[in-house]
Coordinates of C-alpha atoms in Angstrom, one line a residue:
M1491 CA 0.0 0.0 0.0
L1492 CA 2.8 2.4 0.9
I1493 CA 4.5 1.7 -2.5
A1494 CA 1.3 2.5 -4.3
Q1495 CA 1.1 5.8 -2.5
R1496 CA 4.7 6.7 -3.4
T1497 CA 4.6 5.7 -7.1
R1498 CA 5.4 9.1 -8.4
E1499 CA 8.1 9.7 -5.7
L1500 CA 9.8 6.4 -6.6
G1501 CA 9.4 7.2 -10.3
L1502 CA 11.1 10.6 -9.7
L1503 CA 14.0 8.9 -8.1
R1504 CA 14.5 6.8 -11.2
A1505 CA 14.2 9.9 -13.4
L1506 CA 17.0 11.5 -11.3
G1507 CA 19.3 8.6 -12.0
A1508 CA 18.6 6.0 -9.3
D1509 CA 18.9 2.5 -10.6
R1510 CA 16.7 -0.4 -9.6
K1511 CA 19.1 -1.8 -7.0
Q1512 CA 19.3 1.6 -5.3
V1513 CA 15.5 2.0 -5.1
R1514 CA 15.1 -1.6 -3.8
R1515 CA 17.9 -1.0 -1.3
S1516 CA 16.3 2.2 0.0
V1517 CA 12.9 0.5 0.5
L1518 CA 14.5 -2.4 2.4
T1519 CA 16.6 -0.1 4.5
E1520 CA 13.5 1.8 5.5
A1521 CA 11.8 -1.5 6.4
L1522 CA 14.8 -2.6 8.5
L1523 CA 14.7 0.7 10.4
L1524 CA 10.9 0.4 11.0
G1525 CA 11.5 -3.2 12.1
L1526 CA 14.1 -2.1 14.7
I1527 CA 11.9 0.7 16.0
G1528 CA 8.8 -1.6 16.1
S1529 CA 10.7 -4.4 17.8
T1530 CA 12.0 -2.0 20.5
L1531 CA 8.5 -0.6 21.2
G1532 CA 7.0 -4.1 21.1
L1533 CA 9.5 -5.5 23.5
A1534 CA 8.9 -2.6 26.0
A1535 CA 5.1 -3.0 25.6
G1536 CA 5.4 -6.8 26.1
I1537 CA 7.4 -6.4 29.3
G1538 CA 4.8 -3.9 30.5
L1539 CA 2.0 -6.3 29.6
A1540 CA 3.7 -9.1 31.5
A1541 CA 3.9 -7.0 34.6
G1542 CA 0.2 -6.2 34.2
L1543 CA -0.7 -9.8 33.9
I1544 CA 1.3 -10.7 37.0
K1545 CA -0.6 -8.1 39.0
L1546 CA -3.9 -9.4 37.6
M1547 CA -3.1 -13.0 38.5
S1548 CA -2.0 -11.8 42.0
A1549 CA -5.4 -10.3 42.4
F1550 CA -7.0 -13.7 41.7
G1551 CA -4.9 -15.3 44.5
M1552 CA -1.8 -16.5 42.6
N1553 CA 1.3 -15.5 44.6
L1554 CA 3.3 -13.7 42.0
K1555 CA 5.4 -10.6 42.2
T1556 CA 6.7 -8.3 39.5
T1557 CA 10.1 -8.2 41.2
E1558 CA 10.4 -11.9 40.4
M1559 CA 9.8 -11.3 36.6
V1560 CA 12.7 -12.6 34.6
V1561 CA 13.6 -11.3 31.1
S1562 CA 16.3 -13.7 29.8
W1563 CA 18.4 -13.0 26.8
P1564 CA 16.4 -15.1 24.4
T1565 CA 13.4 -12.8 24.8
P1566 CA 14.9 -9.6 23.2
V1567 CA 16.8 -11.7 20.7
A1568 CA 13.6 -13.4 19.6
A1569 CA 11.8 -10.0 19.6
Y1570 CA 14.3 -8.4 17.2
V1571 CA 14.7 -11.5 15.0
V1572 CA 11.0 -11.8 14.5
G1573 CA 10.2 -8.1 14.3
V1574 CA 13.0 -7.2 11.9
G1575 CA 12.7 -10.5 10.0
V1576 CA 8.9 -10.2 9.4
T1577 CA 9.2 -6.6 8.4
F1578 CA 12.0 -7.3 6.0
V1579 CA 10.1 -10.3 4.4
A1580 CA 6.9 -8.2 4.2
A1581 CA 8.9 -5.4 2.4
Y1582 CA 10.7 -7.6 -0.1
L1583 CA 8.0 -7.9 -2.7
P1584 CA 7.0 -4.2 -2.5
A1585 CA 10.6 -3.3 -2.8
R1586 CA 10.9 -5.3 -6.0
R1587 CA 7.8 -3.8 -7.3
A1588 CA 9.1 -0.3 -6.5
A1589 CA 12.2 -1.0 -8.4
T1590 CA 10.2 -1.7 -11.6
V1591 CA 8.3 1.7 -11.5
S1592 CA 9.0 3.6 -14.7
P1593 CA 10.7 7.0 -14.6
M1594 CA 7.7 8.2 -16.5
A1595 CA 5.6 7.8 -13.4
A1596 CA 7.2 10.9 -12.1
L1597 CA 6.2 12.9 -15.1
A1598 CA 2.6 11.7 -15.5
D1599 CA -0.4 11.2 -13.2
A1600 CA 0.1 7.4 -13.3
E1601 CA -2.4 4.9 -12.1
V1602 CA -1.9 3.6 -8.6
A1603 CA 0.3 0.5 -8.8
G1604 CA -1.5 -2.8 -8.8
V1605 CA -5.0 -1.5 -9.3
G1606 CA -5.5 -2.9 -12.7
R1607 CA -3.2 -5.8 -12.7
P1608 CA -4.9 -9.2 -13.1
L1609 CA -5.1 -11.6 -10.2
K1610 CA -4.3 -14.8 -12.1
V1611 CA -1.2 -15.6 -10.2
R1612 CA -3.0 -15.2 -6.9
A1613 CA -5.9 -17.3 -8.2
V1614 CA -3.6 -20.2 -9.2
V1615 CA -1.4 -20.1 -6.0
G1616 CA -4.3 -19.6 -3.7
S1617 CA -6.2 -22.5 -5.3
I1618 CA -3.3 -24.9 -5.0
V1619 CA -2.5 -23.9 -1.4
G1620 CA -6.2 -23.9 -0.5
A1621 CA -6.9 -27.3 -2.0
T1622 CA -4.0 -28.7 0.0
G1623 CA -5.3 -27.1 3.2
V1624 CA -8.8 -28.4 2.6
A1625 CA -7.4 -31.9 1.9
A1626 CA -5.5 -31.7 5.3
L1627 CA -8.7 -30.7 7.1
A1628 CA -10.6 -33.4 5.4
G1629 CA -8.0 -35.9 6.5
C1630 CA -8.2 -34.5 10.1
A1631 CA -12.0 -35.1 10.1
A1632 CA -11.5 -38.7 8.8
A1633 CA -8.6 -39.6 11.1
T1634 CA -9.0 -42.2 13.8
K1635 CA -5.8 -41.3 15.8
T1636 CA -5.5 -38.2 17.9
A1637 CA -1.9 -37.6 17.0
S1638 CA -2.4 -37.7 13.2
A1639 CA -5.7 -35.8 13.4
S1640 CA -3.9 -33.0 15.4
S1641 CA -1.1 -32.8 12.9
L1642 CA -3.4 -32.6 10.0
L1643 CA -5.5 -30.0 11.8
G1644 CA -2.5 -27.8 12.3
L1645 CA -1.3 -28.2 8.7
G1646 CA -4.8 -27.5 7.4
I1647 CA -5.2 -24.3 9.5
V1648 CA -1.9 -22.9 8.3
L1649 CA -2.5 -23.7 4.7
T1650 CA -6.1 -22.5 4.5
L1651 CA -5.1 -19.3 6.3
I1652 CA -2.3 -18.6 3.8
A1653 CA -4.6 -19.5 0.9
T1654 CA -7.3 -17.1 2.2
V1655 CA -4.8 -14.3 2.5
I1656 CA -3.5 -14.9 -1.0
A1657 CA -6.9 -15.3 -2.6
G1658 CA -8.6 -12.6 -0.4
P1659 CA -8.5 -10.0 -3.3
L1660 CA -10.3 -12.4 -5.5
L1661 CA -13.2 -12.6 -3.0
V1662 CA -13.5 -8.8 -2.6
R1663 CA -15.8 -8.0 -5.6
P1664 CA -18.4 -10.8 -5.1
M1665 CA -18.5 -10.4 -1.3
I1666 CA -18.4 -6.6 -1.2
R1667 CA -21.2 -6.4 -3.7
V1668 CA -23.3 -8.6 -1.4
L1669 CA -22.3 -7.0 1.9
G1670 CA -22.7 -3.5 0.6
G1671 CA -25.6 -4.3 -1.6
A1672 CA -28.1 -2.4 0.5
F1673 CA -25.9 0.8 0.8
P1674 CA -27.3 2.5 -2.4
A1675 CA -30.9 2.0 -1.2
L1676 CA -30.2 3.1 2.4
F1677 CA -27.7 5.9 1.8
G1678 CA -28.3 6.9 -1.9
S1679 CA -25.3 8.1 -3.9
V1680 CA -23.1 8.2 -0.9
G1681 CA -23.7 4.5 -0.2
R1682 CA -23.0 3.7 -3.9
M1683 CA -19.7 5.6 -3.9
S1684 CA -18.6 3.9 -0.6
Q1685 CA -19.3 0.5 -2.1
R1686 CA -17.4 1.3 -5.3
N1687 CA -14.5 2.7 -3.3
A1688 CA -14.1 -0.6 -1.5
L1689 CA -14.3 -2.4 -4.9
R1690 CA -11.9 -0.2 -6.9
N1691 CA -8.7 -1.8 -5.5
P1692 CA -9.3 -5.4 -4.5
R1693 CA -5.6 -5.8 -3.4
R1694 CA -5.9 -2.9 -0.9
T1695 CA -9.3 -4.0 0.4
G1696 CA -8.1 -7.6 0.8
A1697 CA -4.9 -6.5 2.6
T1698 CA -6.8 -4.2 4.9
A1699 CA -9.3 -6.9 5.8
A1700 CA -6.6 -9.6 6.2
A1701 CA -5.3 -8.6 9.6
L1702 CA -8.9 -8.5 11.0
M1703 CA -9.7 -11.8 9.3
V1704 CA -6.8 -13.6 10.9
G1705 CA -7.7 -12.6 14.4
L1706 CA -11.4 -13.3 14.0
A1707 CA -10.7 -16.7 12.4
L1708 CA -8.9 -17.7 15.6
V1709 CA -11.7 -16.3 17.7
G1710 CA -14.3 -18.3 15.7
G1711 CA -12.3 -21.5 15.9
M1712 CA -11.7 -21.2 19.6
S1713 CA -15.3 -20.3 20.3
V1714 CA -16.6 -23.4 18.5
A1715 CA -14.0 -25.7 20.2
S1716 CA -14.7 -24.3 23.7
A1717 CA -18.5 -24.4 23.2
S1718 CA -18.2 -28.0 22.0
M1719 CA -16.0 -28.9 25.0
S1720 CA -18.5 -27.4 27.4
K1721 CA -21.4 -29.2 25.8
S1722 CA -19.5 -32.5 25.7
F1723 CA -18.6 -32.2 29.4
D1724 CA -22.2 -31.4 30.2
Q1725 CA -23.4 -34.5 28.4
Q1726 CA -20.7 -36.6 30.1
I1727 CA -21.6 -35.3 33.5
D1728 CA -25.3 -36.0 32.8
K1729 CA -24.6 -39.6 31.7
T1730 CA -22.0 -40.6 34.3
L1731 CA -22.7 -38.8 37.5
G1732 CA -25.4 -40.5 39.6
A1733 CA -24.6 -39.2 43.1
D1734 CA -26.4 -36.4 44.8
F1735 CA -23.2 -34.7 45.8
V1736 CA -19.5 -35.0 45.2
I1737 CA -17.0 -33.9 47.9
Q1738 CA -13.5 -32.9 46.8
N1739 CA -10.7 -30.6 47.7
G1740 CA -10.9 -27.4 45.8
S1741 CA -7.5 -28.1 44.2
F1742 CA -8.4 -31.8 43.7
V1743 CA -5.7 -33.0 46.1
P1744 CA -6.6 -35.8 48.5
F1745 CA -7.9 -35.1 51.9
S1746 CA -7.6 -36.7 55.3
K1747 CA -9.6 -39.8 56.5
E1748 CA -11.0 -37.5 59.2
V1749 CA -13.1 -35.7 56.5
T1750 CA -14.5 -39.0 55.3
D1751 CA -15.4 -40.1 58.8
H1752 CA -17.2 -36.8 59.5
V1753 CA -19.1 -37.0 56.2
R1754 CA -20.3 -40.5 56.9
A1755 CA -21.5 -39.4 60.4
T1756 CA -23.5 -36.5 59.0
D1757 CA -27.3 -36.7 59.5
G1758 CA -29.1 -37.5 56.2
V1759 CA -26.2 -39.2 54.5
G1760 CA -27.3 -42.6 53.1
L1761 CA -24.4 -43.8 51.0
V1762 CA -20.8 -42.8 50.7
V1763 CA -18.6 -44.2 47.9
R1764 CA -14.9 -43.4 48.2
A1765 CA -12.6 -42.7 45.3
R1766 CA -8.8 -43.0 45.5
F1767 CA -6.2 -42.6 42.7
A1768 CA -3.0 -44.6 42.3
P1769 CA -0.1 -44.1 39.9
L1770 CA 1.0 -47.3 38.2
A1771 CA 2.6 -48.9 35.2
V1772 CA 1.0 -51.7 33.3
R1773 CA 2.6 -54.1 30.9
L1774 CA 0.3 -54.7 27.8
P1775 CA 0.2 -57.7 25.4
D1776 CA 1.6 -55.6 22.6
G1777 CA 4.8 -55.2 24.6
R1778 CA 4.2 -51.6 25.6
R1779 CA 4.7 -50.4 29.2
V1780 CA 2.2 -47.6 29.9
E1781 CA 2.5 -45.3 32.9
T1782 CA -0.9 -43.9 34.0
T1783 CA -3.1 -43.3 37.0
A1784 CA -5.9 -45.7 38.0
A1785 CA -8.9 -45.1 40.2
G1786 CA -10.2 -47.2 43.0
Y1787 CA -13.8 -47.2 44.1
D1788 CA -16.0 -48.8 46.8
T1789 CA -18.2 -51.6 45.6
P1790 CA -21.6 -49.7 45.4
L1791 CA -20.2 -47.7 42.5
D1792 CA -23.3 -48.3 40.4
D1793 CA -25.4 -46.3 42.9
V1794 CA -23.4 -43.1 42.3
A1795 CA -22.2 -43.5 38.7
H1796 CA -23.6 -44.7 35.4
I1797 CA -21.0 -46.8 33.7
K1798 CA -21.6 -48.4 30.3
Y1799 CA -19.7 -51.6 29.7
A1800 CA -18.8 -53.4 26.4
Q1801 CA -18.0 -56.5 28.4
G1802 CA -18.3 -57.4 32.1
N1803 CA -19.9 -55.3 34.8
T1804 CA -19.0 -53.3 37.9
T1805 CA -19.0 -56.4 40.1
S1806 CA -16.3 -58.1 38.0
A1807 CA -14.4 -54.8 37.6
L1808 CA -14.1 -54.2 41.3
A1809 CA -13.5 -57.8 42.4
A1810 CA -10.3 -58.7 44.2
G1811 CA -7.4 -59.2 41.8
H1812 CA -9.3 -57.6 38.9
L1813 CA -9.4 -54.3 37.0
A1814 CA -11.4 -52.6 34.2
M1815 CA -10.2 -50.5 31.3
D1816 CA -11.6 -48.6 28.3
V1817 CA -12.5 -50.9 25.4
D1818 CA -10.8 -48.8 22.8
F1819 CA -7.6 -48.7 24.8
A1820 CA -7.9 -52.5 25.1
K1821 CA -8.3 -53.0 21.4
D1822 CA -5.3 -50.7 20.6
H1823 CA -3.1 -52.8 22.9
K1824 CA -4.5 -56.3 22.2
V1825 CA -6.1 -56.7 25.6
R1826 CA -9.1 -59.0 26.0
L1827 CA -11.5 -59.8 28.8
G1828 CA -9.7 -62.2 31.1
S1829 CA -6.2 -61.0 30.1
V1830 CA -3.7 -61.1 33.0
L1831 CA -1.6 -58.0 33.1
P1832 CA 1.6 -57.3 35.2
V1833 CA 1.1 -54.1 37.2
E1834 CA 3.8 -52.0 39.0
F1835 CA 2.8 -49.7 41.9
P1836 CA 5.0 -47.1 43.6
G1837 CA 7.6 -48.5 46.1
G1838 CA 8.4 -51.5 43.9
R1839 CA 5.1 -53.3 44.7
T1840 CA 4.1 -55.5 41.8
T1841 CA 1.2 -57.8 41.1
R1842 CA -0.8 -59.3 38.2
L1843 CA -4.4 -58.2 37.7
T1844 CA -7.1 -59.9 35.5
V1845 CA -9.1 -57.7 33.2
G1846 CA -12.6 -58.2 34.6
A1847 CA -14.5 -55.6 32.5
L1848 CA -14.2 -53.4 29.5
S1849 CA -15.9 -50.0 29.9
D1850 CA -17.4 -48.1 26.9
Q1851 CA -17.6 -44.6 28.2
D1852 CA -17.5 -41.6 25.7
S1853 CA -14.2 -40.6 27.4
A1854 CA -11.5 -43.0 28.4
D1855 CA -10.5 -40.4 31.0
G1856 CA -13.7 -40.6 32.9
F1857 CA -12.6 -43.1 35.6
G1858 CA -8.8 -42.7 35.4
T1859 CA -6.4 -41.2 33.0
Q1860 CA -4.9 -42.9 30.0
G1861 CA -6.8 -46.1 29.4
G1862 CA -9.5 -45.5 31.9
L1863 CA -8.2 -48.1 34.4
F1864 CA -10.1 -48.6 37.6
F1865 CA -10.5 -51.3 40.2
G1866 CA -11.8 -51.9 43.8
I1867 CA -10.5 -49.6 46.5
A1868 CA -9.3 -52.6 48.3
T1869 CA -6.6 -53.0 45.6
V1870 CA -5.4 -49.4 46.2
E1871 CA -5.3 -50.0 50.0
K1872 CA -3.3 -53.2 49.5
Y1873 CA -0.7 -51.9 47.1
V1874 CA -0.7 -48.1 48.0
P1875 CA -1.2 -48.2 51.8
N1876 CA -1.9 -45.2 53.9
G1877 CA -3.5 -43.4 51.0
Q1878 CA -6.1 -40.7 51.2
D1879 CA -9.4 -40.3 49.5
S1880 CA -9.6 -37.9 46.5
A1881 CA -13.4 -37.7 46.3
L1882 CA -16.5 -38.9 48.1
Y1883 CA -19.8 -39.6 46.2
V1884 CA -22.7 -39.1 48.5
N1885 CA -26.3 -40.0 48.3
A1886 CA -29.0 -38.7 50.6
A1887 CA -30.7 -41.2 53.0
S1888 CA -34.4 -42.0 52.4
G1889 CA -36.6 -39.2 53.5
T1890 CA -33.8 -36.5 53.3
G1891 CA -34.0 -33.9 50.6
A1892 CA -31.0 -32.7 48.6
D1893 CA -31.2 -29.1 50.0
Q1894 CA -31.4 -30.4 53.5
L1895 CA -28.4 -32.7 53.0
R1896 CA -26.4 -30.0 51.4
K1897 CA -26.9 -27.7 54.4
A1898 CA -25.8 -30.5 56.7
L1899 CA -22.7 -31.3 54.6
D1900 CA -21.8 -27.6 54.5
T1901 CA -22.0 -27.5 58.3
T1902 CA -19.9 -30.7 58.7
L1903 CA -17.2 -29.3 56.3
K1904 CA -17.0 -25.8 57.8
P1905 CA -13.8 -26.7 59.7
Y1906 CA -12.3 -27.8 56.3
P1907 CA -12.8 -24.8 54.0
Q1908 CA -10.6 -26.3 51.3
V1909 CA -13.0 -29.2 50.9
Q1910 CA -16.1 -28.4 48.7
V1911 CA -19.5 -29.9 48.2
R1912 CA -20.7 -30.0 44.5
D1913 CA -23.8 -31.2 42.8
E1914 CA -24.3 -31.8 39.1
A1915 CA -24.9 -28.1 38.4
D1916 CA -21.8 -27.1 40.4
Y1917 CA -19.7 -29.6 38.3
K1918 CA -20.9 -28.1 35.1
K1919 CA -20.2 -24.6 36.3
L1920 CA -16.7 -25.7 37.4
V1921 CA -15.9 -27.1 33.9
H1922 CA -17.3 -24.0 32.2
D1923 CA -15.3 -21.7 34.4
Q1924 CA -12.1 -23.6 33.7
I1925 CA -12.7 -23.5 30.0
A1926 CA -13.6 -19.8 30.2
V1927 CA -10.3 -19.0 31.9
L1928 CA -8.3 -20.4 29.0
L1929 CA -10.7 -18.8 26.5
Y1930 CA -10.5 -15.4 28.1
L1931 CA -6.7 -15.5 28.0
V1932 CA -6.8 -16.4 24.3
Y1933 CA -9.4 -13.7 23.7
A1934 CA -7.2 -11.1 25.5
L1935 CA -4.2 -12.0 23.3
L1936 CA -6.4 -12.0 20.2
G1937 CA -7.8 -8.6 21.3
L1938 CA -4.3 -7.2 20.9
A1939 CA -4.2 -8.6 17.4
I1940 CA -7.5 -7.0 16.6
V1941 CA -6.3 -3.7 18.0
I1942 CA -3.4 -3.9 15.6
A1943 CA -5.8 -4.8 12.8
V1944 CA -7.8 -1.7 13.6
L1945 CA -4.7 0.4 13.4
G1946 CA -4.1 -1.1 10.0
V1947 CA -7.5 -0.1 8.8
V1948 CA -7.0 3.4 10.1
N1949 CA -3.6 3.6 8.3
T1950 CA -5.0 2.2 5.1
L1951 CA -8.0 4.6 5.1
A1952 CA -5.7 7.5 5.8
L1953 CA -3.5 6.6 2.9
S1954 CA -6.5 6.1 0.7
V1955 CA -7.7 9.6 1.6
V1956 CA -4.4 11.0 0.6
E1957 CA -4.4 9.1 -2.6
R1958 CA -7.9 10.4 -3.5
T1959 CA -7.2 14.0 -2.4
R1960 CA -8.1 15.5 -5.9
E1961 CA -11.1 13.2 -6.2
I1962 CA -12.4 14.3 -2.8
G1963 CA -11.8 17.9 -3.7
L1964 CA -13.9 17.5 -6.9
L1965 CA -16.7 15.7 -5.0
R1966 CA -16.8 18.6 -2.5
A1967 CA -16.8 21.1 -5.4
I1968 CA -19.8 19.6 -7.1
G1969 CA -21.8 19.7 -3.8
L1970 CA -20.9 16.7 -1.6
G1971 CA -21.2 18.0 2.0
R1972 CA -18.7 17.3 4.8
R1973 CA -21.2 15.1 6.6
Q1974 CA -21.8 13.1 3.5
L1975 CA -18.1 12.7 2.9
R1976 CA -17.5 11.4 6.4
R1977 CA -20.4 9.0 6.0
M1978 CA -19.0 7.7 2.7
I1979 CA -15.6 7.0 4.3
R1980 CA -17.3 5.4 7.3
L1981 CA -19.4 3.1 5.2
E1982 CA -16.3 2.1 3.2
S1983 CA -14.6 1.2 6.4
V1984 CA -17.6 -0.7 7.7
V1985 CA -18.0 -2.9 4.6
I1986 CA -14.2 -3.7 4.6
A1987 CA -14.3 -4.6 8.3
V1988 CA -17.4 -6.8 7.9
F1989 CA -15.8 -8.4 4.9
G1990 CA -12.8 -9.3 7.0
A1991 CA -15.1 -10.5 9.8
V1992 CA -17.3 -12.7 7.6
L1993 CA -14.2 -14.2 5.9
G1994 CA -12.5 -14.8 9.2
L1995 CA -15.5 -16.3 11.0
G1996 CA -16.3 -18.5 8.0
L1997 CA -12.7 -19.8 8.2
G1998 CA -12.9 -20.1 12.0
L1999 CA -16.1 -22.1 11.9
V2000 CA -14.4 -24.6 9.6
W2001 CA -11.4 -24.8 11.9
G2002 CA -13.7 -25.2 14.9
V2003 CA -15.7 -28.0 13.4
C2004 CA -12.4 -29.9 12.5
A2005 CA -11.0 -29.2 16.0
Q2006 CA -14.2 -30.8 17.4
Q2007 CA -13.4 -33.9 15.4
V2008 CA -10.1 -34.1 17.2
L2009 CA -11.8 -33.6 20.5
A2010 CA -14.3 -36.4 19.6
L2011 CA -11.4 -38.8 19.4
Q2012 CA -10.9 -38.0 23.1
G2013 CA -14.6 -38.6 23.9
M2014 CA -15.9 -35.0 23.5
K2015 CA -18.3 -35.8 20.8
A2016 CA -20.8 -32.9 21.0
L2017 CA -20.6 -30.1 18.5
A2018 CA -21.8 -26.7 19.5
V2019 CA -21.7 -23.4 17.5
P2020 CA -22.0 -20.3 19.6
W2021 CA -24.2 -18.3 17.2
T2022 CA -24.7 -15.5 19.7
T2023 CA -20.9 -15.0 19.8
I2024 CA -20.7 -15.1 16.0
V2025 CA -23.4 -12.5 15.5
A2026 CA -21.9 -10.3 18.2
V2027 CA -18.5 -10.4 16.5
V2028 CA -20.0 -9.4 13.1
I2029 CA -21.8 -6.5 14.8
G2030 CA -18.7 -5.6 16.7
S2031 CA -16.7 -5.6 13.4
A2032 CA -19.1 -3.0 12.0
V2033 CA -18.5 -0.9 15.1
V2034 CA -14.7 -1.4 14.6
G2035 CA -15.1 -0.1 11.0
I2036 CA -16.9 3.0 12.3
V2037 CA -14.2 3.7 14.9
A2038 CA -11.4 3.1 12.5
A2039 CA -12.8 5.6 10.0
L2040 CA -13.3 8.5 12.5
L2041 CA -9.9 10.1 12.0
P2042 CA -9.5 9.6 8.3
A2043 CA -13.1 10.8 7.7
L2044 CA -12.5 13.9 9.8
R2045 CA -9.3 14.6 8.0
A2046 CA -11.0 14.3 4.6
S2047 CA -13.8 16.6 5.6
R2048 CA -11.4 19.3 6.7
M2049 CA -9.6 19.5 3.4
N2050 CA -9.5 22.8 1.6
V2051 CA -11.5 22.3 -1.6
L2052 CA -9.4 24.4 -3.9
A2053 CA -6.1 23.0 -2.5
A2054 CA -7.4 19.4 -2.9
I2055 CA -8.4 20.0 -6.6
A2056 CA -5.0 21.4 -7.3
H2057 CA -3.3 18.5 -5.5
E2058 CA -0.7 16.6 -7.6

């Protein structure tokens, strides 16, 4: 865009005797200086942001101090390498283009570089890269292994993003005609001119929208993935949790036997099922040794949890000398019902356990970690003695209501503030809050990217106003009012911002659906699309367009009409 604005300047340099290498060198030198300045400012801003995040996390109870913040030497090195490198790479093609400007461009009112050039090369390259990216995403959706699906997802995201940036200008004319189709009817000639301004230079419009598109594509993808995770966990909790209440430490660490004894003695408690976890290593028939964590439960497990079995049942799973595992994990490692597996516990304790049941939960992690291993709590007590309970599943006694029991449990656990009582709704809220923390952090980082995108829109519009100085002067001379002029520039900005948003969100939705396919391999099979968030982002993009146009529109409206008409 900068090269387009300085066509006549660069042409004048050629006319005065500068050769192509000198012109190219001057542009690249300018880019290096900008990269150095930008990297320095970015590094300073990043350190300030880190200090702010530390203070914010301290406010939420995390014991962190800004005095303990460490800025090691790789940080500034990476900042300068990335900042200067990206700026140099971004300037290379414009520098080559600048070197090809004819000296005659200094002597004539030449057309802005790139406006009329065909987009055939972009079409071919974008199609090839895009087709490869789509194939990778299709492979991700069809994959049956998490590792391969994740790799294909990452490759597909990168390639489709690159393809969309390359082919973005090709999509400008059809999409802007649709998105701005109502402008002439709503705003008359001003609306028609704003739409045509956005259409007149597809490269500029595509480049302006690209930064916003990238940020919103990530927002869309993360929104779909997080909504799908939340819905999947909700369904999993509904299907598996059968207890009235679950008692756990707030940080999920085990608690003392004293807590269990007090809960059992609480009025209104009818059934208490303990859960303990034990690290172990198991030797599998395929020769692999897998280190994981297994869960141990009391025998009335069916009264507090709904477990689906492919083979066997809870009785055989919790029997002495037996264990259960996820059926898919068993198939992957050639384990069958009745297989006898060597198991190693901490402290060098070893035994051999018989596979008494194969569970068929949506998630193998529901009753353990990798492999979904679980057995009777007597096995844990035998091979991991002096252990502590990690959770208690509690049902109310006959004649006791849930609200009544909760009040009693809250009273019992008052001396143990770290231990919490949760029902099904509490569990769902806990999961949603945990996902939200990660999502908010991502949104905060993406917010910075969107701010940068807004600055890009402002910069591009400002340059566009300079480029069209004479045009604006002529429009004002034939009767276009200042308010109409400002409206024209705002509408142009809005349609470009919404174009970037629609393109980004469309791409993000595809990424999100593919990401959900990866999550489905881990048992999170529900797909959820947060349409409210999507609509809010589109509306927010229109607002972003209005805000980004404020200064350029104000500048344009303050131009002196005669000076603008005489502008060279």
